Amino acid sequence: MAGTDKRKQSLYFPEEMLKEIQEEATRQDRSLSWVVQQAWKIARERIKAFPAVNDVTGDERQDPREE
């Protein structure tokens, strides 16, 4: 893809999850980045279907800790 924006970003995963991703990347002879990008492409529609916090509570007010 020409002109792709390739910015570095730190992501934090639980140790066991990161180990699984690393094992899968090794099995497929791919980078961690590639595996995570493919996982996002596969899962994004499902994740977008999750309700936002305000959708669940129906409460548009500020966080009570901020009041």
XYZ file of C-alpha atoms in Angstrom:
67
model
C 0.000 0.000 0.000
C 1.633 3.178 -1.137
C 1.483 6.102 1.244
C 0.625 4.012 4.301
C 1.111 5.878 7.576
C 3.451 3.720 9.661
C 3.591 5.236 13.127
C 5.073 3.429 16.089
C 2.741 2.777 18.985
C 3.303 0.963 22.249
C 0.689 -1.616 23.121
C 0.562 -3.521 26.377
C -0.640 -7.118 26.583
C -0.925 -9.503 29.504
C 2.140 -11.734 29.574
C 0.287 -14.925 28.641
C -1.501 -13.251 25.724
C 1.744 -11.821 24.406
C 3.347 -15.266 24.641
C 0.484 -16.746 22.577
C 0.792 -14.012 19.945
C 4.552 -14.550 19.763
C 4.089 -18.302 19.363
C 1.585 -17.768 16.550
C 3.879 -15.259 14.838
C 6.722 -17.778 15.013
C 4.486 -20.588 13.723
C 3.446 -18.485 10.741
C 6.918 -16.978 10.269
C 5.351 -13.513 10.546
C 5.970 -10.476 12.733
C 3.991 -9.704 15.893
C 2.768 -6.575 14.149
C 1.416 -8.592 11.224
C -0.430 -11.018 13.523
C -2.013 -8.200 15.543
C -3.016 -6.328 12.361
C -4.673 -9.440 10.944
C -6.477 -10.073 14.246
C -7.827 -6.502 14.177
C -9.004 -6.870 10.573
C -10.851 -10.060 11.478
C -12.334 -8.785 14.756
C -13.031 -5.102 14.095
C -16.693 -5.414 13.076
C -17.403 -7.527 16.144
C -15.591 -5.045 18.390
C -17.403 -2.082 16.815
C -20.675 -3.790 17.773
C -19.795 -3.571 21.489
C -21.788 -0.835 23.196
C -19.976 2.227 24.455
C -19.961 2.786 28.209
C -22.625 5.488 27.901
C -24.752 3.157 25.761
C -24.778 0.518 28.490
C -25.689 2.814 31.354
C -27.792 5.219 29.324
C -26.135 7.881 31.439
C -24.486 10.741 29.609
C -23.437 12.487 32.834
C -19.835 12.971 33.813
C -17.962 10.419 35.843
C -19.198 10.829 39.466
C -15.572 11.098 40.576
C -15.342 14.317 38.561
C -18.305 15.983 40.284
